[in-house]
Amino acid sequence: MEDTSKYLIHADVTADGVVERSDVVGAIFGQTEGLLGDDLDLRDLRQSGKVGRIDVEITSTGGQSHGQVTIATSLDKVETATLAAAFETISRVGPCRAALEIREIEDVRAAKRKEVVDRAKELLRTGFDDTIMSSDEILAEVRQQVRVEDITEYEGLPAGPRVTDSDAIIVVEGRADVLTLLKYGIKNAIAVEGTNVPDAVAELTRHRTVTAFLDGDRGGDLILEELAQVGDIDYVAFAPAEGSVEDLDHHELFAALRNKVPYDTVAELNEPREAVAATDGSATPSPPPSDAGPDATDRRETTATTETGAGDGATAADADPTQPAKAKTERTATTRSADESGPNRTGAESSPASGGDRTAADEAESDDDRSPETVYGHAAAVVRAETDRVRFLDGDGETIDEVHTGDAYDALEDLEPVPTTVVLDDALGQRLLDLAADRGVDRIVARSLGQFTKRPTAVRIHAIDEIAERPPETNKSH
């Protein structure tokens, strides 16, 4: 009854004499019987559970008795008030004159509501985590969990999950660098964890295409020096000067990987990061040229040709485990040979005194007489000159056909033989890119790149601004 009661009737009872609890209960039942009719008969209400147990506490002192009566009911408010009023008609308890006075009617639900409110206030203060995560924080939390789950170990060293089966690996300095690369989807990195290169990494470099991707500080130089002594490095990339790989954002990280250079180029200079800068500007500013003559220009162009040829197709795709297996080559001899016999040196123009230097007039005349021999040369002639033309090149870099950009699709659709390279003075769209992939075009150089819903992997595409400092291929097209 206590669980279902709505009200508690509290009453005070006094009697002129000594009475007991049973006398009070008997008086309540006996003197209210039939008073309120059958619907409010106390005995019936008690049997049906609408009125609960009658609790009486009474004490006797000095020949008088005093006590309290508590009765629980599940009746409604009007019925409860009526029943309580009936109790006040009691005039005798046992053999003694007595009086029963209602002190209060307590609403049990109000007390419960007060308890609920008080408890709710307490829960509001202590029961909730006040930390509200933003969308970026939620995504960062999920990414962090994925990165931690993806990182593995190779011979006790932090590594991405593809290090064991990828043909190409990226060697970085520490665990945080591996996590950063994992964050951007590169899963074939392994950390050396200090300047003392472990034997496991040294052995691994002898069987894979290796890119050393290091911080742009003295520590990165020291690791590269030891790695070169104990292992076999193919390419080198650095974070910006005094920067760390772990601090790079998506754009900076992939830009650094795209701008990597063959290790042989780095080995020929005293400062490794200056070698990287001299090639593509990804690390520190390049040192001033020691020779400003035309012959020096020839040598730099020849060196760039050799480096690009050696590194063609090996950009940030080192992270791709499907990259073809590496073939270690002797690039140093090739570079030196190209330096000693640049394309602009002739016996008639050189002499022991001049060392083969050509005059500026001879250089300009030669440039005007010959047509572009490189893809970058064609791109400059078509795109930089804003010709509104498209030029189709064969595998030797020779022009097959040249039409207005508005006729590019129709010309490519019918052109025979199929061009190896397309140079387009317009934005490259999805329709032309799909046709180029279907026809087997190897490369497209355009004024800009549009938005692609799908991007065929068989066609290499470049915007002219991307190859302004480092053309995609400076030797003859193939």
XYZ file of C-alpha atoms in Angstrom, residues 108-415:
308
model
C 2.881 11.605 -0.876
C 3.380 12.384 -4.567
C 4.434 15.939 -3.772
C 7.114 14.590 -1.468
C 8.221 12.211 -4.188
C 8.231 15.032 -6.707
C 10.414 17.071 -4.402
C 12.810 14.142 -4.103
C 12.825 13.784 -7.884
C 13.561 17.487 -8.382
C 16.346 17.484 -5.791
C 17.908 14.388 -7.301
C 17.588 15.785 -10.817
C 19.419 18.939 -9.726
C 22.194 16.830 -8.277
C 22.464 14.710 -11.429
C 22.512 17.840 -13.549
C 25.515 19.090 -11.594
C 27.481 15.853 -11.442
C 25.959 13.294 -13.765
C 26.894 14.748 -17.142
C 30.222 15.073 -18.928
C 30.392 18.766 -19.799
C 32.937 18.149 -22.560
C 31.283 18.847 -25.913
C 33.396 17.670 -28.847
C 33.278 19.559 -32.106
C 32.988 17.749 -35.438
C 36.704 18.206 -36.079
C 37.563 16.795 -32.656
C 35.317 13.779 -33.224
C 36.919 13.075 -36.604
C 40.404 13.589 -35.170
C 39.625 11.139 -32.370
C 38.436 8.504 -34.834
C 41.429 9.071 -37.129
C 43.811 8.773 -34.185
C 42.288 5.410 -33.263
C 42.605 4.173 -36.843
C 46.215 5.348 -37.022
C 47.121 3.600 -33.768
C 45.456 0.409 -34.956
C 47.219 0.566 -38.336
C 50.744 1.042 -37.012
C 52.698 -2.191 -36.682
C 56.246 -3.250 -35.894
C 58.994 -4.537 -38.135
C 61.845 -6.134 -36.187
C 60.764 -4.049 -33.183
C 60.641 -0.764 -35.141
C 57.481 1.345 -35.743
C 56.254 0.703 -39.283
C 53.226 0.878 -41.528
C 51.338 -2.337 -42.326
C 52.648 -2.520 -45.929
C 56.372 -2.439 -45.133
C 56.675 -6.220 -45.212
C 55.150 -6.695 -48.672
C 55.698 -3.398 -50.526
C 58.367 -3.090 -53.221
C 59.036 0.501 -52.104
C 59.532 1.828 -48.582
C 59.935 5.259 -46.993
C 62.480 5.563 -44.183
C 61.606 8.234 -41.584
C 63.070 9.251 -38.248
C 60.520 8.325 -35.572
C 57.179 6.810 -34.641
C 55.384 10.170 -34.929
C 56.517 10.430 -38.567
C 55.092 6.972 -39.326
C 51.779 8.029 -37.743
C 51.694 11.205 -39.834
C 52.187 9.242 -43.054
C 49.516 6.750 -41.962
C 47.172 9.680 -41.370
C 47.451 10.578 -45.054
C 47.186 6.998 -46.334
C 50.883 6.112 -46.764
C 51.351 2.697 -45.191
C 54.864 1.668 -46.248
C 56.973 3.835 -43.896
C 59.441 2.574 -41.282
C 61.208 4.566 -38.542
C 64.897 4.258 -37.617
C 64.217 5.700 -34.112
C 67.434 7.746 -33.823
C 70.689 8.412 -35.607
C 71.905 4.837 -35.073
C 70.353 3.059 -38.056
C 69.241 -0.483 -37.050
C 70.564 -3.500 -38.971
C 66.978 -4.467 -39.873
C 66.475 -1.201 -41.769
C 69.892 -1.425 -43.431
C 69.116 -4.926 -44.672
C 65.638 -3.893 -45.833
C 67.051 -1.066 -47.978
C 69.103 -3.532 -50.022
C 65.989 -5.215 -51.412
C 63.505 -2.360 -51.838
C 63.205 0.987 -53.591
C 64.075 3.313 -50.724
C 63.122 6.944 -50.168
C 64.691 8.620 -47.131
C 62.145 11.189 -45.908
C 63.792 13.181 -43.103
C 63.416 16.324 -41.014
C 64.899 19.538 -42.411
C 67.535 19.880 -39.689
C 71.024 18.662 -38.849
C 69.607 15.475 -37.344
C 68.083 14.547 -40.694
C 71.465 15.054 -42.383
C 73.202 12.797 -39.850
C 70.647 10.020 -40.283
C 70.985 10.260 -44.065
C 74.784 10.048 -43.800
C 74.704 6.888 -41.671
C 71.891 5.346 -43.716
C 73.987 5.833 -46.848
C 76.937 4.101 -45.187
C 75.094 1.009 -43.937
C 72.251 0.743 -46.482
C 71.267 1.463 -50.072
C 69.226 4.639 -50.727
C 67.496 5.479 -54.002
C 65.796 8.834 -53.318
C 65.930 11.601 -50.719
C 63.202 14.010 -49.551
C 63.340 16.574 -46.763
C 60.768 18.498 -44.747
C 61.085 22.311 -45.119
C 64.057 23.931 -43.369
C 64.049 23.325 -39.601
C 60.680 21.570 -39.982
C 59.638 18.035 -39.026
C 57.856 15.400 -41.071
C 55.346 14.880 -38.249
C 54.258 18.545 -38.456
C 53.516 18.605 -42.207
C 49.979 18.918 -43.465
C 48.637 16.885 -46.389
C 49.747 19.331 -49.093
C 53.239 19.893 -47.660
C 53.900 16.188 -47.133
C 52.998 15.120 -50.651
C 54.799 18.116 -52.135
C 57.983 17.053 -50.332
C 57.632 13.480 -51.602
C 56.976 14.650 -55.156
C 60.104 16.782 -54.986
C 62.442 14.000 -53.913
C 65.700 13.588 -55.824
C 67.981 10.651 -56.556
C 70.478 10.066 -53.774
C 73.410 10.255 -56.203
C 72.615 13.935 -56.708
C 72.683 14.539 -52.956
C 75.923 12.574 -52.494
C 77.812 14.860 -54.890
C 77.246 17.955 -52.689
C 78.493 18.611 -49.168
C 75.105 19.726 -47.816
C 72.295 17.201 -48.573
C 69.432 19.629 -48.093
C 71.064 22.120 -50.466
C 71.166 19.380 -53.077
C 67.424 18.882 -52.713
C 66.828 22.645 -52.834
C 69.001 23.066 -55.918
C 66.778 20.570 -57.726
C 63.272 21.506 -56.653
C 63.261 24.043 -53.800
C 61.546 21.774 -51.269
C 64.039 22.307 -48.452
C 66.361 25.289 -48.007
C 67.059 28.040 -50.563
C 69.537 26.867 -53.155
C 73.109 28.159 -52.975
C 74.074 30.867 -55.505
C 75.448 29.450 -58.766
C 79.234 29.486 -59.010
C 79.224 29.749 -62.816
C 76.769 32.045 -64.578
C 77.951 31.298 -68.101
C 75.945 29.499 -70.779
C 77.998 26.363 -70.284
C 76.909 26.239 -66.630
C 73.304 26.438 -67.796
C 73.947 23.522 -70.142
C 75.394 21.472 -67.306
C 72.463 22.201 -64.981
C 69.947 21.271 -67.674
C 71.838 18.062 -68.413
C 71.944 17.151 -64.726
C 68.204 17.808 -64.397
C 67.626 15.587 -67.436
C 69.553 12.740 -65.878
C 67.842 13.098 -62.508
C 64.378 13.212 -63.986
C 65.018 10.230 -66.145
C 66.247 8.290 -63.153
C 63.326 9.281 -60.976
C 60.488 9.242 -63.518
C 57.298 7.826 -62.054
C 58.656 7.603 -58.511
C 56.897 10.454 -56.693
C 54.660 10.089 -53.655
C 53.507 6.881 -55.320
C 56.314 5.192 -53.391
C 53.535 4.720 -50.897
C 51.729 2.501 -53.395
C 52.592 -1.164 -52.769
C 51.775 -1.986 -56.388
C 54.799 -0.022 -57.665
C 57.066 -2.223 -59.831
C 60.041 -3.858 -58.152
C 63.151 -1.683 -58.111
C 66.271 -2.128 -60.178
C 69.294 -0.558 -58.513
C 71.350 1.325 -61.139
C 74.621 3.207 -61.249
C 73.348 6.758 -61.724
C 76.511 8.590 -60.707
C 78.460 7.557 -63.794
C 75.522 8.503 -66.025
C 75.265 11.953 -64.422
C 78.976 12.658 -64.762
C 79.000 11.471 -68.376
C 76.134 13.825 -69.171
C 77.954 16.682 -67.431
C 81.095 16.130 -69.524
C 79.288 15.961 -72.855
C 76.289 18.304 -72.790
C 74.143 18.605 -75.929
C 75.400 22.132 -76.688
C 79.155 21.359 -76.730
C 80.833 21.119 -80.149
C 84.450 20.956 -81.122
C 84.137 23.968 -83.404
C 82.827 26.196 -80.610
C 85.299 25.223 -77.884
C 88.923 25.987 -77.319
C 91.417 25.175 -74.564
C 91.338 28.780 -73.380
C 87.585 29.123 -73.214
C 86.771 25.621 -72.052
C 84.071 25.253 -74.734
C 81.959 28.251 -73.631
C 79.560 29.617 -76.254
C 78.695 33.275 -76.779
C 75.264 34.612 -75.938
C 74.631 35.400 -79.615
C 75.461 31.828 -80.661
C 73.156 30.491 -77.928
C 70.238 32.708 -78.987
C 70.730 31.849 -82.653
C 70.778 28.139 -81.902
C 67.613 28.389 -79.781
C 65.764 30.193 -82.581
C 66.816 27.654 -85.219
C 65.788 24.468 -83.446
C 62.239 23.352 -82.605
C 61.328 22.199 -79.048
C 62.949 18.831 -78.262
C 61.335 18.201 -74.865
C 57.804 17.903 -73.584
C 58.415 20.950 -71.448
C 59.641 22.831 -74.517
C 56.451 21.963 -76.386
C 54.388 22.950 -73.327
C 56.100 26.319 -73.191
C 55.587 26.856 -76.917
C 51.896 25.933 -76.856
C 50.577 26.775 -73.388
C 52.851 29.550 -72.184
C 52.448 31.317 -75.524
C 48.610 31.135 -75.136
C 48.070 29.731 -78.617
C 44.647 28.151 -77.964
C 46.076 25.071 -79.696
C 46.559 21.411 -78.867
C 49.700 19.618 -80.034
C 50.016 15.830 -80.356
C 53.515 14.325 -79.959
C 54.874 10.869 -80.771
C 57.260 8.839 -78.651
C 60.286 10.766 -79.956
C 58.818 14.153 -79.081
C 57.997 14.964 -82.712
C 54.749 16.753 -83.583
C 52.144 14.474 -85.197
C 49.403 17.064 -85.523
C 48.327 20.425 -84.111
C 44.758 21.809 -84.110
C 42.623 24.359 -82.331
C 41.594 23.338 -78.789
C 37.950 23.233 -79.849
C 38.800 20.363 -82.202
C 40.952 18.460 -79.686
C 38.454 15.661 -79.034
C 37.680 14.927 -82.683
C 41.362 15.084 -83.654
C 42.417 12.691 -80.884
C 39.579 10.332 -81.721
C 40.750 9.864 -85.330
C 44.509 10.497 -85.059
